[in-house]
PDB file of C-alpha atoms in Angstrom:
ATOM      1  CA  MET C  22      29.019 -22.097-180.050  1.00 45.00           C
ATOM      2  CA  ASP C  23      30.693 -19.297-181.665  1.00 45.00           C
ATOM      3  CA  GLU C  24      31.041 -18.798-185.682  1.00 41.00           C
ATOM      4  CA  ILE C  25      34.462 -20.021-185.935  1.00 40.00           C
ATOM      5  CA  GLU C  26      33.715 -23.331-183.768  1.00 46.00           C
ATOM      6  CA  LEU C  27      30.477 -23.827-186.058  1.00 45.00           C
ATOM      7  CA  LEU C  28      32.714 -23.554-188.954  1.00 41.00           C
ATOM      8  CA  VAL C  29      34.960 -26.380-187.827  1.00 41.00           C
ATOM      9  CA  ASN C  30      32.418 -28.590-186.617  1.00 49.00           C
ATOM     10  CA  GLU C  31      30.704 -28.111-189.780  1.00 45.00           C
ATOM     11  CA  THR C  32      33.999 -29.134-191.890  1.00 42.00           C
ATOM     12  CA  PHE C  33      34.315 -32.236-189.996  1.00 44.00           C
ATOM     13  CA  LYS C  34      30.608 -33.366-190.645  1.00 47.00           C
ATOM     14  CA  HIS C  35      31.067 -32.254-194.282  1.00 42.00           C
ATOM     15  CA  PHE C  36      34.161 -34.436-194.593  1.00 43.00           C
ATOM     16  CA  ASP C  37      33.047 -37.450-192.943  1.00 49.00           C
ATOM     17  CA  SER C  38      29.655 -37.528-195.118  1.00 46.00           C
ATOM     18  CA  ASN C  39      31.380 -36.904-198.287  1.00 42.00           C
ATOM     19  CA  PHE C  40      34.892 -38.049-198.265  1.00 40.00           C
ATOM     20  CA  GLY C  41      34.781 -40.810-195.723  1.00 44.00           C
ATOM     21  CA  GLU C  42      35.523 -43.605-198.326  1.00 41.00           C
ATOM     22  CA  GLY C  43      38.860 -43.379-200.266  1.00 36.00           C
ATOM     23  CA  ARG C  44      40.330 -40.810-198.201  1.00 34.00           C
ATOM     24  CA  GLU C  45      43.787 -42.495-198.171  1.00 35.00           C
ATOM     25  CA  MET C  46      44.098 -41.377-201.756  1.00 30.00           C
ATOM     26  CA  MET C  47      43.364 -37.724-201.492  1.00 33.00           C
ATOM     27  CA  GLU C  48      46.059 -34.702-201.083  1.00 39.00           C
ATOM     28  CA  PRO C  49      47.717 -34.562-198.816  1.00 39.00           C
ATOM     29  CA  MET C  50      46.334 -35.060-195.226  1.00 39.00           C
ATOM     30  CA  SER C  51      42.608 -35.132-194.280  1.00 37.00           C
ATOM     31  CA  ILE C  52      40.932 -33.494-191.356  1.00 34.00           C
ATOM     32  CA  GLU C  53      40.173 -36.878-189.813  1.00 39.00           C
ATOM     33  CA  ASP C  54      44.382 -37.456-189.727  1.00 43.00           C
ATOM     34  CA  MET C  55      44.178 -34.067-187.883  1.00 35.00           C
ATOM     35  CA  GLU C  56      41.961 -35.204-185.093  1.00 39.00           C
ATOM     36  CA  GLY C  57      43.418 -38.599-185.115  1.00 40.00           C
ATOM     37  CA  TYR C  58      46.998 -37.147-184.403  1.00 38.00           C
ATOM     38  CA  SER C  59      45.481 -34.754-181.799  1.00 38.00           C
ATOM     39  CA  GLN C  60      48.552 -34.286-179.347  1.00 41.00           C
ATOM     40  CA  GLU C  61      45.477 -34.398-176.219  1.00 39.00           C
ATOM     41  CA  GLU C  62      44.652 -38.169-177.203  1.00 39.00           C
ATOM     42  CA  ILE C  63      48.187 -39.257-177.476  1.00 40.00           C
ATOM     43  CA  PRO C  64      50.360 -40.169-174.533  1.00 46.00           C
ATOM     44  CA  GLN C  65      53.761 -38.765-174.509  1.00 46.00           C
ATOM     45  CA  GLU C  66      55.610 -41.988-173.650  1.00 46.00           C
ATOM     46  CA  GLU C  67      54.130 -43.696-176.906  1.00 52.00           C
ATOM     47  CA  ASN C  68      56.412 -42.204-179.146  1.00 56.00           C
ATOM     48  CA  ASN C  69      55.918 -44.579-182.043  1.00 58.00           C
ATOM     49  CA  GLU C  70      52.473 -42.703-182.649  1.00 71.00           C
ATOM     50  CA  PHE C  71      53.801 -39.656-183.886  1.00 80.00           C
ATOM     51  CA  PRO C  72      54.360 -39.471-187.484  1.00 88.00           C
ATOM     52  CA  GLU C  73      57.755 -39.480-189.239  1.00 91.00           C
ATOM     53  CA  GLY C  74      56.935 -37.475-192.179  1.00 94.00           C
ATOM     54  CA  PRO C  75      57.515 -33.485-193.176  1.00 96.00           C
ATOM     55  CA  GLY C  76      55.217 -31.147-191.349  1.00 97.00           C
ATOM     56  CA  LEU C  77      54.821 -28.353-189.039  1.00 97.00           C
ATOM     57  CA  ILE C  78      55.408 -28.108-185.325  1.00 97.00           C
ATOM     58  CA  TYR C  79      53.814 -25.063-184.022  1.00 97.00           C
ATOM     59  CA  HIS C  80      53.206 -23.301-180.799  1.00 96.00           C
ATOM     60  CA  VAL C  81      49.916 -20.853-180.378  1.00 95.00           C
ATOM     61  CA  GLN C  82      50.240 -17.845-178.163  1.00 94.00           C
ATOM     62  CA  LYS C  83      46.870 -16.049-177.825  1.00 91.00           C
ATOM     63  CA  ALA C  84      46.252 -12.967-175.934  1.00 88.00           C
ATOM     64  CA  THR C  85      42.959 -10.963-175.366  1.00 85.00           C
ATOM     65  CA  SER C  86      42.589  -9.571-178.791  1.00 85.00           C
ATOM     66  CA  VAL C  87      45.368 -11.182-181.134  1.00 90.00           C
ATOM     67  CA  PHE C  88      47.377 -14.345-181.514  1.00 94.00           C
ATOM     68  CA  VAL C  89      50.766 -15.695-182.744  1.00 95.00           C
ATOM     69  CA  VAL C  90      51.497 -18.856-184.378  1.00 96.00           C
ATOM     70  CA  ARG C  91      55.335 -19.835-184.141  1.00 97.00           C
ATOM     71  CA  THR C  92      56.053 -22.286-186.666  1.00 97.00           C
ATOM     72  CA  PHE C  93      59.059 -24.934-187.159  1.00 97.00           C
ATOM     73  CA  VAL C  94      59.316 -26.848-190.131  1.00 97.00           C
ATOM     74  CA  SER C  95      60.076 -30.156-189.854  1.00 97.00           C
ATOM     75  CA  GLN C  96      61.364 -33.007-191.913  1.00 96.00           C
ATOM     76  CA  ASN C  97      60.452 -35.677-189.074  1.00 96.00           C
ATOM     77  CA  ILE C  98      58.132 -34.467-186.866  1.00 96.00           C
ATOM     78  CA  ARG C  99      58.438 -37.549-184.549  1.00 94.00           C
ATOM     79  CA  GLU C 100      62.243 -36.889-183.801  1.00 95.00           C
ATOM     80  CA  ASP C 101      61.835 -32.924-183.944  1.00 96.00           C
ATOM     81  CA  TYR C 102      58.824 -33.272-181.676  1.00 95.00           C
ATOM     82  CA  ILE C 103      60.483 -35.262-179.172  1.00 94.00           C
ATOM     83  CA  GLN C 104      63.750 -33.122-179.319  1.00 95.00           C
ATOM     84  CA  ILE C 105      61.771 -29.801-178.819  1.00 96.00           C
ATOM     85  CA  LEU C 106      60.009 -31.183-175.324  1.00 93.00           C
ATOM     86  CA  GLU C 107      63.424 -32.100-174.074  1.00 93.00           C
ATOM     87  CA  ARG C 108      65.070 -28.971-174.816  1.00 94.00           C
ATOM     88  CA  PRO C 109      62.783 -26.448-175.509  1.00 94.00           C
ATOM     89  CA  GLU C 110      65.462 -23.679-174.995  1.00 95.00           C
ATOM     90  CA  ASN C 111      67.094 -24.767-178.289  1.00 96.00           C
ATOM     91  CA  TYR C 112      64.233 -23.443-180.210  1.00 96.00           C
ATOM     92  CA  PRO C 113      63.899 -19.932-178.839  1.00 95.00           C
ATOM     93  CA  SER C 114      61.812 -19.238-182.136  1.00 95.00           C
ATOM     94  CA  LEU C 115      58.827 -21.793-180.802  1.00 96.00           C
ATOM     95  CA  ARG C 116      58.759 -19.159-177.361  1.00 94.00           C
ATOM     96  CA  LEU C 117      57.490 -22.341-175.289  1.00 93.00           C
ATOM     97  CA  LEU C 118      59.291 -21.136-172.351  1.00 92.00           C
ATOM     98  CA  GLU C 119      57.636 -18.087-172.474  1.00 89.00           C
ATOM     99  CA  GLY C 120      54.400 -19.671-170.691  1.00 77.00           C
ATOM    100  CA  GLY C 121      56.503 -21.464-168.164  1.00 81.00           C
ATOM    101  CA  ILE C 122      57.676 -24.986-168.346  1.00 81.00           C
ATOM    102  CA  GLU C 123      54.390 -26.862-167.473  1.00 82.00           C
ATOM    103  CA  ASP C 124      52.104 -28.295-169.876  1.00 86.00           C
ATOM    104  CA  LEU C 125      54.763 -28.220-172.646  1.00 90.00           C
ATOM    105  CA  ALA C 126      53.347 -31.470-174.686  1.00 89.00           C
ATOM    106  CA  HIS C 127      50.076 -29.559-174.426  1.00 90.00           C
ATOM    107  CA  ARG C 128      50.881 -26.392-176.051  1.00 92.00           C
ATOM    108  CA  LEU C 129      53.617 -27.996-178.928  1.00 94.00           C
ATOM    109  CA  LYS C 130      51.080 -29.235-181.426  1.00 95.00           C
ATOM    110  CA  PHE C 131      51.865 -30.214-185.070  1.00 95.00           C
ATOM    111  CA  PHE C 132      50.769 -30.351-188.636  1.00 97.00           C
ATOM    112  CA  MET C 133      51.408 -33.277-191.462  1.00 96.00           C
ATOM    113  CA  VAL C 134      52.199 -32.378-195.102  1.00 95.00           C
ATOM    114  CA  GLU C 135      52.879 -34.612-197.804  1.00 91.00           C
ATOM    115  CA  GLU C 136      55.728 -32.533-199.037  1.00 92.00           C
ATOM    116  CA  SER C 137      58.224 -30.234-197.022  1.00 93.00           C
ATOM    117  CA  SER C 138      57.739 -27.337-199.564  1.00 95.00           C
ATOM    118  CA  GLN C 139      54.130 -27.443-198.150  1.00 96.00           C
ATOM    119  CA  ALA C 140      55.370 -26.645-194.856  1.00 96.00           C
ATOM    120  CA  GLU C 141      57.988 -24.387-195.725  1.00 97.00           C
ATOM    121  CA  ILE C 142      55.223 -22.135-197.920  1.00 96.00           C
ATOM    122  CA  ILE C 143      52.896 -22.438-194.608  1.00 97.00           C
ATOM    123  CA  HIS C 144      55.686 -21.274-192.332  1.00 97.00           C
ATOM    124  CA  ASP C 145      56.723 -18.297-194.594  1.00 95.00           C
ATOM    125  CA  GLN C 146      53.220 -17.131-194.771  1.00 93.00           C
ATOM    126  CA  ILE C 147      52.482 -17.655-191.072  1.00 94.00           C
ATOM    127  CA  HIS C 148      55.316 -17.486-188.523  1.00 94.00           C
ATOM    128  CA  ASN C 149      55.380 -15.123-185.783  1.00 91.00           C
ATOM    129  CA  ARG C 150      52.697 -12.715-187.839  1.00 91.00           C
ATOM    130  CA  ARG C 151      49.955 -11.225-185.597  1.00 90.00           C
ATOM    131  CA  PHE C 152      46.766 -12.226-186.359  1.00 90.00           C
ATOM    132  CA  PRO C 153      43.296 -10.765-184.546  1.00 86.00           C
ATOM    133  CA  MET C 154      40.929 -12.758-182.740  1.00 82.00           C
ATOM    134  CA  ARG C 155      38.070 -11.189-184.138  1.00 75.00           C
ATOM    135  CA  GLU C 156      39.076 -10.026-187.604  1.00 70.00           C
ATOM    136  CA  GLU C 157      35.745  -9.180-189.069  1.00 65.00           C
ATOM    137  CA  MET C 158      35.103  -6.803-186.317  1.00 61.00           C
ATOM    138  CA  MET C 159      38.046  -4.898-187.681  1.00 59.00           C
ATOM    139  CA  CYS C 160      38.296  -5.074-191.276  1.00 57.00           C
ATOM    140  CA  ASN C 161      37.844  -1.496-193.314  1.00 53.00           C
ATOM    141  CA  ILE C 162      38.853  -0.120-196.511  1.00 47.00           C
ATOM    142  CA  SER C 163      42.325   1.097-194.837  1.00 48.00           C
ATOM    143  CA  ASP C 164      42.932  -2.404-192.811  1.00 51.00           C
ATOM    144  CA  PRO C 165      41.278  -5.140-195.231  1.00 54.00           C
ATOM    145  CA  GLY C 166      42.737  -8.022-193.201  1.00 66.00           C
ATOM    146  CA  PHE C 167      44.444 -11.052-193.766  1.00 81.00           C
ATOM    147  CA  SER C 168      42.048 -13.486-194.782  1.00 89.00           C
ATOM    148  CA  TRP C 169      40.494 -14.415-198.106  1.00 92.00           C
ATOM    149  CA  TRP C 170      36.481 -14.934-198.031  1.00 91.00           C
ATOM    150  CA  LEU C 171      34.679 -16.944-199.788  1.00 93.00           C
ATOM    151  CA  THR C 172      30.886 -16.088-201.184  1.00 91.00           C
ATOM    152  CA  LYS C 173      28.793 -18.517-202.404  1.00 87.00           C
ATOM    153  CA  LYS C 174      26.098 -17.862-204.897  1.00 84.00           C
ATOM    154  CA  GLN C 175      23.700 -19.592-206.995  1.00 80.00           C
ATOM    155  CA  LYS C 176      25.590 -20.877-210.071  1.00 82.00           C
ATOM    156  CA  GLY C 177      28.959 -20.098-208.540  1.00 87.00           C
ATOM    157  CA  PHE C 178      31.088 -18.610-206.001  1.00 92.00           C
ATOM    158  CA  GLN C 179      33.381 -15.704-205.245  1.00 92.00           C
ATOM    159  CA  ILE C 180      36.656 -15.511-203.615  1.00 93.00           C
ATOM    160  CA  SER C 181      37.639 -12.120-202.010  1.00 90.00           C
ATOM    161  CA  PHE C 182      40.858 -11.351-201.116  1.00 89.00           C
ATOM    162  CA  THR C 183      39.815  -8.631-198.656  1.00 81.00           C
ATOM    163  CA  MET C 184      36.624  -8.419-196.467  1.00 72.00           C
ATOM    164  CA  SER C 185      34.559  -5.682-198.583  1.00 61.00           C
ATOM    165  CA  VAL C 186      31.247  -6.886-197.518  1.00 58.00           C
ATOM    166  CA  ALA C 187      29.795  -8.899-194.710  1.00 57.00           C
ATOM    167  CA  SER C 188      27.019 -11.394-195.326  1.00 62.00           C
ATOM    168  CA  GLU C 189      25.515 -14.638-193.705  1.00 65.00           C
ATOM    169  CA  ASP C 190      26.946 -16.345-196.913  1.00 73.00           C
ATOM    170  CA  ILE C 191      30.582 -15.446-196.525  1.00 85.00           C
ATOM    171  CA  ILE C 192      33.187 -18.055-195.169  1.00 89.00           C
ATOM    172  CA  LYS C 193      36.451 -16.671-193.769  1.00 90.00           C
ATOM    173  CA  LEU C 194      39.443 -18.716-195.375  1.00 94.00           C
ATOM    174  CA  GLY C 195      42.075 -17.295-193.520  1.00 92.00           C
ATOM    175  CA  PRO C 196      45.604 -16.080-195.125  1.00 93.00           C
ATOM    176  CA  LEU C 197      45.866 -18.450-198.039  1.00 94.00           C
ATOM    177  CA  GLY C 198      48.252 -16.471-199.817  1.00 91.00           C
ATOM    178  CA  ASP C 199      49.553 -14.159-202.335  1.00 92.00           C
ATOM    179  CA  ARG C 200      46.915 -12.399-204.389  1.00 90.00           C
ATOM    180  CA  GLU C 201      48.714 -11.916-207.650  1.00 92.00           C
ATOM    181  CA  LEU C 202      49.925 -15.521-207.518  1.00 94.00           C
ATOM    182  CA  ALA C 203      46.544 -16.982-207.148  1.00 94.00           C
ATOM    183  CA  ILE C 204      45.139 -14.968-209.907  1.00 94.00           C
ATOM    184  CA  ARG C 205      47.806 -16.360-212.143  1.00 94.00           C
ATOM    185  CA  ASN C 206      47.014 -19.800-211.298  1.00 95.00           C
ATOM    186  CA  PHE C 207      43.310 -19.131-211.490  1.00 94.00           C
ATOM    187  CA  GLN C 208      43.754 -17.980-215.114  1.00 93.00           C
ATOM    188  CA  SER C 209      46.039 -20.895-216.058  1.00 94.00           C
ATOM    189  CA  LEU C 210      43.312 -23.459-214.548  1.00 93.00           C
ATOM    190  CA  GLU C 211      40.906 -21.854-216.716  1.00 93.00           C
ATOM    191  CA  SER C 212      42.942 -22.143-219.624  1.00 92.00           C
ATOM    192  CA  LEU C 213      44.078 -25.790-219.124  1.00 92.00           C
ATOM    193  CA  VAL C 214      40.108 -26.661-218.426  1.00 91.00           C
ATOM    194  CA  THR C 215      38.652 -25.117-221.248  1.00 90.00           C
ATOM    195  CA  SER C 216      41.291 -26.127-223.752  1.00 88.00           C
ATOM    196  CA  ALA C 217      40.344 -29.621-222.467  1.00 85.00           C
ATOM    197  CA  GLY C 218      36.185 -28.627-223.884  1.00 87.00           C
ATOM    198  CA  ILE C 219      35.006 -28.331-220.243  1.00 87.00           C
ATOM    199  CA  GLU C 220      32.995 -25.197-219.503  1.00 88.00           C
ATOM    200  CA  MET C 221      35.045 -22.646-217.204  1.00 89.00           C
ATOM    201  CA  ASN C 222      35.166 -19.105-216.698  1.00 89.00           C
ATOM    202  CA  ILE C 223      36.883 -16.832-214.103  1.00 91.00           C
ATOM    203  CA  GLN C 224      36.241 -13.164-214.102  1.00 91.00           C
ATOM    204  CA  ASN C 225      38.969 -11.198-212.402  1.00 89.00           C
ATOM    205  CA  GLU C 226      37.770  -8.193-210.453  1.00 85.00           C
ATOM    206  CA  THR C 227      39.237  -5.674-208.084  1.00 82.00           C
ATOM    207  CA  ASN C 228      40.403  -7.878-205.219  1.00 85.00           C
ATOM    208  CA  ARG C 229      38.247 -10.537-205.839  1.00 89.00           C
ATOM    209  CA  VAL C 230      37.620 -13.438-208.061  1.00 93.00           C
ATOM    210  CA  GLN C 231      34.472 -14.650-209.862  1.00 92.00           C
ATOM    211  CA  PHE C 232      33.848 -18.557-210.530  1.00 92.00           C
ATOM    212  CA  ASN C 233      30.829 -18.363-212.679  1.00 85.00           C
ATOM    213  CA  ASP C 234      29.547 -20.453-215.658  1.00 80.00           C
ATOM    214  CA  CYS C 235      31.648 -23.319-214.928  1.00 84.00           C
ATOM    215  CA  GLU C 236      30.552 -27.221-215.224  1.00 85.00           C
ATOM    216  CA  GLU C 237      28.784 -28.064-211.881  1.00 88.00           C
ATOM    217  CA  PHE C 238      31.498 -30.484-210.891  1.00 89.00           C
ATOM    218  CA  ILE C 239      34.246 -28.110-211.267  1.00 88.00           C
ATOM    219  CA  LEU C 240      32.569 -25.737-209.037  1.00 90.00           C
ATOM    220  CA  GLU C 241      32.192 -28.166-206.029  1.00 91.00           C
ATOM    221  CA  GLU C 242      35.894 -29.571-206.805  1.00 92.00           C
ATOM    222  CA  LEU C 243      37.316 -25.585-206.294  1.00 93.00           C
ATOM    223  CA  LYS C 244      34.871 -24.790-203.389  1.00 92.00           C
ATOM    224  CA  ASP C 245      36.095 -27.902-201.360  1.00 93.00           C
ATOM    225  CA  VAL C 246      39.779 -27.250-201.907  1.00 96.00           C
ATOM    226  CA  PHE C 247      38.713 -23.374-200.705  1.00 95.00           C
ATOM    227  CA  GLU C 248      36.362 -24.187-197.746  1.00 94.00           C
ATOM    228  CA  PHE C 249      37.801 -27.506-196.709  1.00 95.00           C
ATOM    229  CA  GLY C 250      41.276 -27.672-197.988  1.00 96.00           C
ATOM    230  CA  VAL C 251      40.308 -31.041-199.956  1.00 95.00           C
ATOM    231  CA  ILE C 252      41.572 -32.337-203.107  1.00 94.00           C
ATOM    232  CA  THR C 253      39.222 -35.088-204.213  1.00 92.00           C
ATOM    233  CA  ASP C 254      39.829 -38.131-206.612  1.00 92.00           C
ATOM    234  CA  THR C 255      37.814 -36.377-209.212  1.00 92.00           C
ATOM    235  CA  MET C 256      40.170 -33.552-209.013  1.00 93.00           C
ATOM    236  CA  THR C 257      43.191 -35.830-209.295  1.00 93.00           C
ATOM    237  CA  ASP C 258      41.722 -37.577-212.146  1.00 93.00           C
ATOM    238  CA  LEU C 259      40.632 -34.267-213.926  1.00 91.00           C
ATOM    239  CA  PHE C 260      44.472 -33.083-214.035  1.00 93.00           C
ATOM    240  CA  ARG C 261      45.601 -36.902-215.395  1.00 92.00           C
ATOM    241  CA  ILE C 262      43.273 -36.127-218.002  1.00 91.00           C
ATOM    242  CA  LEU C 263      44.462 -32.599-218.844  1.00 91.00           C
ATOM    243  CA  SER C 264      47.934 -34.098-218.694  1.00 91.00           C
ATOM    244  CA  LYS C 265      47.269 -36.131-221.732  1.00 89.00           C
ATOM    245  CA  GLN C 266      45.799 -33.638-223.352  1.00 85.00           C
ATOM    246  CA  THR C 267      47.981 -30.633-223.046  1.00 84.00           C
ATOM    247  CA  ASN C 268      51.441 -29.722-224.307  1.00 84.00           C
ATOM    248  CA  ASP C 269      51.881 -27.001-221.638  1.00 84.00           C
ATOM    249  CA  VAL C 270      53.349 -29.605-218.926  1.00 90.00           C
ATOM    250  CA  SER C 271      54.948 -26.875-217.229  1.00 91.00           C
ATOM    251  CA  SER C 272      51.600 -24.807-216.891  1.00 92.00           C
ATOM    252  CA  LEU C 273      49.975 -27.914-215.528  1.00 94.00           C
ATOM    253  CA  GLN C 274      52.330 -28.986-213.158  1.00 94.00           C
ATOM    254  CA  THR C 275      52.763 -25.260-211.659  1.00 95.00           C
ATOM    255  CA  THR C 276      48.813 -25.194-211.359  1.00 95.00           C
ATOM    256  CA  TRP C 277      48.539 -28.623-209.647  1.00 96.00           C
ATOM    257  CA  PHE C 278      51.300 -27.996-207.230  1.00 96.00           C
ATOM    258  CA  TYR C 279      49.794 -24.549-206.295  1.00 96.00           C
ATOM    259  CA  LEU C 280      46.145 -26.384-205.697  1.00 96.00           C
ATOM    260  CA  GLN C 281      48.005 -28.809-203.192  1.00 96.00           C
ATOM    261  CA  GLU C 282      49.972 -26.004-201.323  1.00 96.00           C
ATOM    262  CA  LEU C 283      46.871 -23.806-201.281  1.00 97.00           C
ATOM    263  CA  ALA C 284      45.101 -26.678-199.900  1.00 97.00           C
ATOM    264  CA  ALA C 285      47.159 -27.688-197.573  1.00 97.00           C
ATOM    265  CA  MET C 286      47.301 -23.684-196.351  1.00 97.00           C
ATOM    266  CA  ARG C 287      43.657 -24.089-195.479  1.00 97.00           C
ATOM    267  CA  ARG C 288      43.724 -27.377-193.982  1.00 97.00           C
ATOM    268  CA  PHE C 289      46.383 -25.627-191.333  1.00 97.00           C
ATOM    269  CA  TRP C 290      44.433 -22.888-190.858  1.00 96.00           C
ATOM    270  CA  ILE C 291      41.302 -24.619-189.795  1.00 96.00           C
ATOM    271  CA  GLN C 292      43.311 -26.682-187.565  1.00 96.00           C
ATOM    272  CA  ILE C 293      44.567 -23.233-186.076  1.00 96.00           C
ATOM    273  CA  GLN C 294      40.841 -22.412-185.858  1.00 93.00           C
ATOM    274  CA  PHE C 295      40.436 -25.477-183.793  1.00 94.00           C
ATOM    275  CA  ASP C 296      43.300 -24.809-181.465  1.00 94.00           C
ATOM    276  CA  LEU C 297      42.094 -21.325-180.910  1.00 91.00           C
ATOM    277  CA  ASN C 298      38.638 -22.720-179.500  1.00 88.00           C
ATOM    278  CA  SER C 299      39.740 -25.741-177.577  1.00 79.00           C
TER     279      SER C 299
END
């Protein structure tokens, strides 16, 4: 079992053990949902099993050292998935026919989101980009790679936007978005939380952000967002409390939507890792 497969398996175990109850209230799609909607387990003739909500329909093209994710934003996964299988030539951006006409249903996959805007953001970040299979073997100062990296520490954790130091404690999170946008939202989160009398300290350094001296529950909630793409009821309740205590409603909403988008991006990348190893 390689490092990526181990991470995916541990993700599933962590989710089952920590978030098994009440997951229907979580934001917006659980890892169990991803497994439950695996195309390999759904006979294609049972069209009613496909979700009718928004999401991404995608095709992963693998080569020896790189892979490309071809994505299509869908408002109704069931309708679009069936149409693409029936007329793949009408969707050239997915490049399905480059692998032949056999086994199209196995190669065509989908990912659910709660809001279509999340699918748009993932599409803008991922579609048609080439990613190395072993990014950690190629990263250096001149080519820092595309991923964010999480390093757990004794009293906090660190998010790096480049792979500057390799260690056993570092976790590759994938391409989670723009660094400057992330920093602005992290600073906004810190301001909102501290204004409510909850201890939180975020230190912005070159190409990394340190989350230190925070209330322990805040640290755990944020680590679950970054590591597993999970927003729990506790985080949701925290934002409900903040909404009653702040006059800056616009900043609160922007930060909340950003965390939702970040979580969706992380869950999608976990699914891509699973696809690459299946």
